[in-house]
GROMACS .gro file of C-alpha atoms in nm:
model
  336
    1MET     CA    1  -0.159  -1.678   1.706
    2GLU     CA    2   0.083  -1.479   1.492
    3THR     CA    3  -0.127  -1.528   1.177
    4ASP     CA    4  -0.433  -1.385   1.351
    5ARG     CA    5  -0.232  -1.087   1.477
    6ASN     CA    6  -0.101  -1.020   1.126
    7LEU     CA    7  -0.455  -1.032   0.985
    8TYR     CA    8  -0.577  -0.789   1.249
    9ASP     CA    9  -0.286  -0.553   1.187
   10THR     CA   10  -0.364  -0.554   0.814
   11VAL     CA   11  -0.731  -0.481   0.880
   12ASP     CA   12  -0.634  -0.195   1.113
   13ALA     CA   13  -0.407  -0.048   0.846
   14LEU     CA   14  -0.673  -0.078   0.575
   15MET     CA   15  -0.945   0.077   0.791
   16GLN     CA   16  -0.754   0.389   0.894
   17GLU     CA   17  -0.963   0.698   0.961
   18GLY     CA   18  -0.987   0.926   0.659
   19LYS     CA   19  -0.860   0.669   0.411
   20GLY     CA   20  -1.024   0.437   0.159
   21ILE     CA   21  -0.927   0.139  -0.055
   22LEU     CA   22  -0.874   0.200  -0.427
   23ALA     CA   23  -1.027  -0.082  -0.632
   24ALA     CA   24  -0.794  -0.091  -0.933
   25ASP     CA   25  -0.875  -0.456  -0.998
   26GLU     CA   26  -1.055  -0.429  -1.331
   27SER     CA   27  -0.975  -0.709  -1.573
   28ASP     CA   28  -0.776  -0.630  -1.885
   29ALA     CA   29  -1.105  -0.623  -2.080
   30THR     CA   30  -1.270  -0.383  -1.834
   31ALA     CA   31  -0.953  -0.171  -1.832
   32GLY     CA   32  -1.018  -0.128  -2.203
   33LYS     CA   33  -1.354   0.031  -2.124
   34ARG     CA   34  -1.180   0.265  -1.881
   35LEU     CA   35  -0.917   0.355  -2.141
   36SER     CA   36  -1.185   0.441  -2.395
   37ILE     CA   37  -1.287   0.728  -2.163
   38ALA     CA   38  -0.940   0.872  -2.226
   39GLY     CA   39  -0.964   0.799  -2.598
   40LEU     CA   40  -0.706   0.521  -2.583
   41LEU     CA   41  -0.694   0.170  -2.728
   42ASN     CA   42  -0.677  -0.132  -2.500
   43THR     CA   43  -0.310  -0.225  -2.533
   44LEU     CA   44  -0.061  -0.353  -2.277
   45GLU     CA   45   0.131  -0.026  -2.297
   46ASN     CA   46  -0.180   0.186  -2.239
   47ARG     CA   47  -0.297  -0.031  -1.949
   48ARG     CA   48   0.044   0.005  -1.788
   49ALA     CA   49   0.041   0.383  -1.843
   50PHE     CA   50  -0.309   0.407  -1.689
   51ARG     CA   51  -0.211   0.208  -1.381
   52GLU     CA   52   0.122   0.385  -1.344
   53LEU     CA   53  -0.055   0.722  -1.364
   54MET     CA   54  -0.281   0.620  -1.076
   55LEU     CA   55  -0.028   0.453  -0.854
   56THR     CA   56   0.241   0.723  -0.881
   57ALA     CA   57   0.003   1.011  -0.802
   58PRO     CA   58   0.170   1.237  -0.542
   59ALA     CA   59   0.030   1.211  -0.187
   60LEU     CA   60  -0.207   0.927  -0.280
   61GLU     CA   61  -0.105   0.753   0.043
   62ASP     CA   62  -0.259   1.038   0.244
   63SER     CA   63  -0.610   0.922   0.147
   64ILE     CA   64  -0.565   0.563   0.023
   65SER     CA   65  -0.477   0.276   0.259
   66GLY     CA   66  -0.482  -0.013   0.012
   67VAL     CA   67  -0.507  -0.088  -0.359
   68ILE     CA   68  -0.677  -0.396  -0.505
   69LEU     CA   69  -0.491  -0.517  -0.812
   70PHE     CA   70  -0.575  -0.760  -1.094
   71ASP     CA   71  -0.361  -1.068  -1.164
   72SER     CA   72  -0.186  -0.914  -1.463
   73THR     CA   73  -0.116  -0.592  -1.269
   74ILE     CA   74   0.047  -0.752  -0.965
   75ARG     CA   75   0.278  -0.934  -1.209
   76ASP     CA   76   0.350  -0.617  -1.409
   77THR     CA   77   0.600  -0.337  -1.356
   78THR     CA   78   0.616   0.035  -1.410
   79SER     CA   79   0.788   0.173  -1.719
   80MET     CA   80   1.106   0.181  -1.507
   81GLY     CA   81   1.081  -0.189  -1.420
   82LEU     CA   82   0.955  -0.157  -1.060
   83PRO     CA   83   0.683  -0.412  -0.972
   84PHE     CA   84   0.354  -0.236  -0.903
   85ALA     CA   85   0.314  -0.418  -0.569
   86ASP     CA   86   0.657  -0.293  -0.459
   87LEU     CA   87   0.573   0.061  -0.572
   88ILE     CA   88   0.255   0.057  -0.364
   89ALA     CA   89   0.415  -0.095  -0.056
   90ALA     CA   90   0.703   0.154  -0.064
   91ARG     CA   91   0.444   0.432  -0.028
   92GLY     CA   92   0.292   0.275   0.282
   93ILE     CA   93  -0.011   0.151   0.086
   94ILE     CA   94  -0.106  -0.216   0.123
   95PRO     CA   95  -0.121  -0.420  -0.200
   96GLY     CA   96  -0.425  -0.645  -0.246
   97ILE     CA   97  -0.544  -0.880  -0.518
   98LYS     CA   98  -0.874  -0.984  -0.675
   99VAL     CA   99  -0.875  -1.365  -0.668
  100ASP     CA  100  -1.210  -1.468  -0.814
  101ARG     CA  101  -1.235  -1.554  -1.182
  102GLY     CA  102  -1.559  -1.379  -1.264
  103THR     CA  103  -1.924  -1.473  -1.281
  104VAL     CA  104  -2.089  -1.739  -1.496
  105PRO     CA  105  -2.460  -1.814  -1.552
  106VAL     CA  106  -2.624  -2.070  -1.324
  107GLU     CA  107  -2.801  -2.342  -1.520
  108LYS     CA  108  -3.181  -2.348  -1.471
  109PHE     CA  109  -3.173  -2.009  -1.293
  110GLN     CA  110  -3.228  -1.756  -1.568
  111GLY     CA  111  -3.035  -1.432  -1.529
  112GLU     CA  112  -2.852  -1.541  -1.213
  113THR     CA  113  -2.478  -1.591  -1.177
  114VAL     CA  114  -2.226  -1.760  -0.952
  115THR     CA  115  -1.863  -1.661  -0.911
  116GLU     CA  116  -1.588  -1.906  -1.005
  117GLY     CA  117  -1.231  -1.936  -0.882
  118LEU     CA  118  -1.198  -2.182  -0.593
  119ASP     CA  119  -1.014  -2.442  -0.802
  120GLY     CA  120  -0.642  -2.398  -0.747
  121LEU     CA  121  -0.700  -2.105  -0.513
  122THR     CA  122  -0.471  -2.228  -0.235
  123ALA     CA  123  -0.170  -2.229  -0.467
  124ARG     CA  124  -0.263  -1.892  -0.616
  125LEU     CA  125  -0.295  -1.739  -0.270
  126LYS     CA  126   0.058  -1.849  -0.182
  127ASP     CA  127   0.181  -1.703  -0.509
  128TYR     CA  128   0.006  -1.371  -0.445
  129TYR     CA  129   0.146  -1.353  -0.092
  130ASP     CA  130   0.495  -1.405  -0.232
  131LEU     CA  131   0.427  -1.127  -0.486
  132GLY     CA  132   0.351  -0.887  -0.199
  133ALA     CA  133  -0.028  -0.899  -0.157
  134ARG     CA  134  -0.158  -0.885   0.199
  135PHE     CA  135  -0.531  -0.887   0.133
  136THR     CA  136  -0.766  -1.035  -0.126
  137LYS     CA  137  -1.110  -0.974  -0.275
  138TRP     CA  138  -1.386  -1.198  -0.411
  139ARG     CA  139  -1.703  -1.056  -0.570
  140ALA     CA  140  -2.048  -1.204  -0.619
  141ALA     CA  141  -2.327  -1.014  -0.798
  142PHE     CA  142  -2.704  -1.003  -0.745
  143THR     CA  143  -2.985  -0.820  -0.923
  144VAL     CA  144  -3.272  -0.657  -0.736
  145VAL     CA  145  -3.528  -0.722  -1.011
  146PRO     CA  146  -3.576  -1.008  -1.063
  147LYS     CA  147  -3.500  -1.104  -0.705
  148PRO     CA  148  -3.220  -1.355  -0.660
  149SER     CA  149  -3.329  -1.706  -0.569
  150ASP     CA  150  -3.250  -1.857  -0.229
  151GLU     CA  151  -3.050  -2.129  -0.403
  152VAL     CA  152  -2.819  -1.887  -0.582
  153ILE     CA  153  -2.777  -1.662  -0.278
  154LEU     CA  154  -2.674  -1.971  -0.080
  155MET     CA  155  -2.440  -2.086  -0.356
  156ASN     CA  156  -2.259  -1.751  -0.370
  157ALA     CA  157  -2.253  -1.704   0.007
  158THR     CA  158  -2.093  -2.047   0.041
  159MET     CA  159  -1.830  -1.958  -0.218
  160LEU     CA  160  -1.757  -1.630  -0.039
  161ALA     CA  161  -1.720  -1.808   0.295
  162ARG     CA  162  -1.494  -2.083   0.157
  163TYR     CA  163  -1.277  -1.824  -0.017
  164ALA     CA  164  -1.252  -1.616   0.301
  165ALA     CA  165  -1.144  -1.914   0.510
  166MET     CA  166  -0.882  -2.013   0.250
  167SER     CA  167  -0.754  -1.657   0.232
  168GLN     CA  168  -0.709  -1.630   0.607
  169ALA     CA  169  -0.529  -1.967   0.614
  170ALA     CA  170  -0.281  -1.817   0.365
  171GLY     CA  171  -0.222  -1.512   0.586
  172LEU     CA  172  -0.429  -1.278   0.369
  173VAL     CA  173  -0.721  -1.061   0.482
  174PRO     CA  174  -1.033  -1.143   0.277
  175ILE     CA  175  -1.258  -0.867   0.146
  176VAL     CA  176  -1.594  -1.032   0.088
  177GLU     CA  177  -1.801  -0.849  -0.177
  178PRO     CA  178  -2.163  -0.955  -0.231
  179GLU     CA  179  -2.263  -0.671  -0.466
  180VAL     CA  180  -2.630  -0.583  -0.516
  181LEU     CA  181  -2.633  -0.419  -0.857
  182TYR     CA  182  -2.730  -0.054  -0.901
  183GLU     CA  183  -2.860  -0.102  -1.256
  184GLY     CA  184  -3.237  -0.107  -1.302
  185GLU     CA  185  -3.555   0.078  -1.210
  186HIS     CA  186  -3.608  -0.077  -0.866
  187SER     CA  187  -3.714   0.123  -0.562
  188LEU     CA  188  -3.506   0.194  -0.254
  189GLU     CA  189  -3.728  -0.045  -0.059
  190GLU     CA  190  -3.673  -0.327  -0.309
  191ALA     CA  191  -3.298  -0.273  -0.293
  192GLN     CA  192  -3.308  -0.281   0.086
  193GLU     CA  193  -3.500  -0.609   0.091
  194VAL     CA  194  -3.253  -0.786  -0.138
  195THR     CA  195  -2.944  -0.635   0.025
  196GLU     CA  196  -3.060  -0.735   0.372
  197LYS     CA  197  -3.114  -1.096   0.268
  198VAL     CA  198  -2.787  -1.124   0.077
  199LEU     CA  199  -2.584  -0.975   0.363
  200ALA     CA  200  -2.758  -1.183   0.630
  201TRP     CA  201  -2.694  -1.507   0.446
  202THR     CA  202  -2.335  -1.408   0.373
  203GLY     CA  203  -2.270  -1.327   0.738
  204ASP     CA  204  -2.426  -1.654   0.847
  205LEU     CA  205  -2.210  -1.859   0.608
  206LEU     CA  206  -1.894  -1.675   0.715
  207GLU     CA  207  -1.964  -1.778   1.073
  208ARG     CA  208  -2.051  -2.137   0.975
  209TYR     CA  209  -1.723  -2.172   0.788
  210ARG     CA  210  -1.541  -2.042   1.096
  211VAL     CA  211  -1.404  -1.731   0.930
  212ASP     CA  212  -1.240  -1.500   1.184
  213LEU     CA  213  -1.468  -1.201   1.137
  214ARG     CA  214  -1.227  -0.960   1.304
  215GLY     CA  215  -0.977  -1.046   1.030
  216CYS     CA  216  -1.232  -0.999   0.749
  217ILE     CA  217  -1.375  -0.694   0.570
  218LEU     CA  218  -1.718  -0.671   0.406
  219LYS     CA  219  -1.743  -0.475   0.081
  220THR     CA  220  -2.106  -0.397   0.013
  221SER     CA  221  -2.334  -0.183  -0.196
  222MET     CA  222  -2.506   0.118  -0.048
  223VAL     CA  223  -2.882   0.075  -0.053
  224LEU     CA  224  -2.992   0.277  -0.356
  225ALA     CA  225  -3.293   0.307  -0.580
  226GLY     CA  226  -3.203   0.178  -0.926
  227LYS     CA  227  -2.988   0.387  -1.157
  228SER     CA  228  -3.284   0.432  -1.396
  229ALA     CA  229  -3.521   0.531  -1.113
  230GLU     CA  230  -3.544   0.866  -0.936
  231MET     CA  231  -3.219   0.924  -0.747
  232SER     CA  232  -3.235   0.855  -0.374
  233SER     CA  233  -3.135   1.142  -0.146
  234PRO     CA  234  -2.813   1.095   0.055
  235GLU     CA  235  -3.018   1.097   0.375
  236ASP     CA  236  -3.248   0.820   0.248
  237VAL     CA  237  -2.949   0.618   0.127
  238ALA     CA  238  -2.775   0.653   0.463
  239ASP     CA  239  -3.085   0.560   0.662
  240ALA     CA  240  -3.167   0.253   0.449
  241THR     CA  241  -2.805   0.142   0.435
  242MET     CA  242  -2.736   0.164   0.807
  243ARG     CA  243  -3.068   0.001   0.899
  244THR     CA  244  -2.977  -0.286   0.668
  245LEU     CA  245  -2.631  -0.326   0.817
  246HIS     CA  246  -2.766  -0.328   1.173
  247ILE     CA  247  -3.018  -0.598   1.083
  248ALA     CA  248  -2.795  -0.821   0.871
  249VAL     CA  249  -2.424  -0.773   0.941
  250PRO     CA  250  -2.224  -0.923   1.232
  251HIS     CA  251  -2.089  -0.654   1.464
  252SER     CA  252  -1.752  -0.828   1.499
  253LEU     CA  253  -1.640  -0.773   1.138
  254GLY     CA  254  -1.305  -0.600   1.103
  255GLY     CA  255  -1.457  -0.334   0.879
  256VAL     CA  256  -1.720  -0.244   0.621
  257VAL     CA  257  -1.634  -0.063   0.297
  258PHE     CA  258  -1.878   0.060   0.035
  259LEU     CA  259  -1.840   0.014  -0.339
  260SER     CA  260  -1.944   0.294  -0.572
  261GLY     CA  261  -2.115   0.057  -0.815
  262GLY     CA  262  -2.173   0.302  -1.096
  263GLN     CA  263  -2.261   0.609  -0.889
  264GLU     CA  264  -2.131   0.941  -1.013
  265ALA     CA  265  -1.819   1.054  -0.830
  266LYS     CA  266  -1.976   1.330  -0.621
  267GLN     CA  267  -2.289   1.123  -0.560
  268ALA     CA  268  -2.076   0.850  -0.403
  269THR     CA  269  -1.897   1.109  -0.188
  270ARG     CA  270  -2.223   1.271  -0.074
  271ASN     CA  271  -2.369   0.933   0.019
  272MET     CA  272  -2.060   0.838   0.221
  273GLN     CA  273  -2.083   1.171   0.402
  274ALA     CA  274  -2.448   1.109   0.493
  275ILE     CA  275  -2.367   0.762   0.625
  276ALA     CA  276  -2.080   0.898   0.836
  277LYS     CA  277  -2.295   1.175   0.982
  278LEU     CA  278  -2.567   0.925   1.071
  279GLY     CA  279  -2.315   0.726   1.274
  280LYS     CA  280  -2.093   0.434   1.179
  281GLU     CA  281  -2.089   0.234   1.504
  282PRO     CA  282  -2.025  -0.050   1.577
  283TRP     CA  283  -1.817  -0.094   1.261
  284ARG     CA  284  -1.526   0.089   1.110
  285ILE     CA  285  -1.671   0.208   0.780
  286SER     CA  286  -1.504   0.352   0.471
  287THR     CA  287  -1.501   0.335   0.090
  288SER     CA  288  -1.356   0.107  -0.174
  289TYR     CA  289  -1.431   0.289  -0.497
  290SER     CA  290  -1.323   0.214  -0.851
  291ARG     CA  291  -1.506   0.410  -1.120
  292ALA     CA  292  -1.588   0.697  -0.884
  293LEU     CA  293  -1.213   0.755  -0.847
  294GLU     CA  294  -1.080   0.648  -1.185
  295GLU     CA  295  -1.323   0.804  -1.432
  296PRO     CA  296  -1.266   1.169  -1.331
  297MET     CA  297  -0.892   1.108  -1.360
  298LEU     CA  298  -0.926   0.944  -1.701
  299LYS     CA  299  -1.138   1.230  -1.835
  300ALA     CA  300  -0.877   1.482  -1.717
  301TRP     CA  301  -0.594   1.277  -1.866
  302ALA     CA  302  -0.745   1.214  -2.211
  303GLY     CA  303  -0.439   1.003  -2.288
  304LYS     CA  304  -0.213   1.309  -2.319
  305GLU     CA  305   0.121   1.332  -2.141
  306GLU     CA  306   0.079   1.705  -2.086
  307HIS     CA  307  -0.239   1.635  -1.887
  308ALA     CA  308  -0.084   1.368  -1.663
  309GLU     CA  309  -0.016   1.593  -1.365
  310ASP     CA  310  -0.364   1.744  -1.375
  311ALA     CA  311  -0.515   1.395  -1.397
  312GLN     CA  312  -0.321   1.279  -1.093
  313ASN     CA  313  -0.434   1.586  -0.903
  314VAL     CA  314  -0.796   1.501  -0.987
  315LEU     CA  315  -0.750   1.147  -0.855
  316VAL     CA  316  -0.588   1.263  -0.533
  317HIS     CA  317  -0.855   1.530  -0.487
  318ARG     CA  318  -1.136   1.276  -0.521
  319ALA     CA  319  -0.964   1.039  -0.279
  320ARG     CA  320  -0.924   1.326  -0.031
  321MET     CA  321  -1.290   1.427  -0.067
  322ASN     CA  322  -1.392   1.069   0.008
  323GLY     CA  323  -1.161   1.067   0.308
  324LEU     CA  324  -1.328   1.381   0.442
  325ALA     CA  325  -1.669   1.222   0.379
  326GLN     CA  326  -1.560   0.911   0.568
  327LYS     CA  327  -1.496   1.137   0.868
  328GLY     CA  328  -1.826   1.321   0.815
  329ILE     CA  329  -1.661   1.657   0.740
  330TYR     CA  330  -1.696   1.678   0.361
  331ASN     CA  331  -1.807   2.020   0.235
  332GLU     CA  332  -1.933   2.011  -0.123
  333SER     CA  333  -1.865   2.382  -0.167
  334GLN     CA  334  -1.493   2.297  -0.148
  335ASP     CA  335  -1.522   2.021  -0.409
  336LEU     CA  336  -1.415   2.067  -0.769
   0.00000   0.00000   0.00000
């Protein structure tokens, strides 16, 4: 079928060797937190300047295959009036869109959340396709301690599967993101246990809801000891992560991309390098980072026009380092 072929072509383009997906899909509120790094207020003009700075960076397309946008961004334009989705597509980068509407607490399950956004999704997907998007993303979130309940894992996995099926029906590649949160003091082993269960249940529900796995990408956390615990070595992260994927993730998925999830920029690059060197088969594996790409750029920019070029160079450099890591040829001595 033509729709299937289009989905596969989009997956192939997103999972190109040496390239990653830029997750620029922070909400307007979260964009405000990013802007504070540059010493800027959260205004429409500053959000536009931040996104324009990223998406006009020279040679970004050499290391970035796709960009995930937020609803307000895909409807916005550059300062010259060019829609951001058109700007991205003209550079050979595929525009994508975050379609969930965030997490809300689950009654009777203290501390656990479910992601909302299925209501009206079919119409929104058509709208996003018409605006230029060719892939989508939906995120669920799970803590390691306390462990997520079976009921809430099932609830979120079902939502992810239903979203993925709806996305494919609209001609859009779904990126399914069941994030296991980095925050906390948990051990590497505890993170692996939770990640394995979450991914296994997600994969099972995707198959039950007849999602075409070849036309679907999994966005997952690396298996890490908690951010407040002793940092895991890249080798331990790679070993635990790949063992988890081999146990829990269907081999027929179109690709697997890792989120940075609060890791420091170089930490995320080192961990990707270790995973690549360990061996990525049978999947195509890459990165889909947000903070690990954006924060170094924002610090270099500091909201000053005279720093804009340097800030863009920092962004492109980090994307290139991650691309080298994806191929297993990153050399930290050449990093900034």
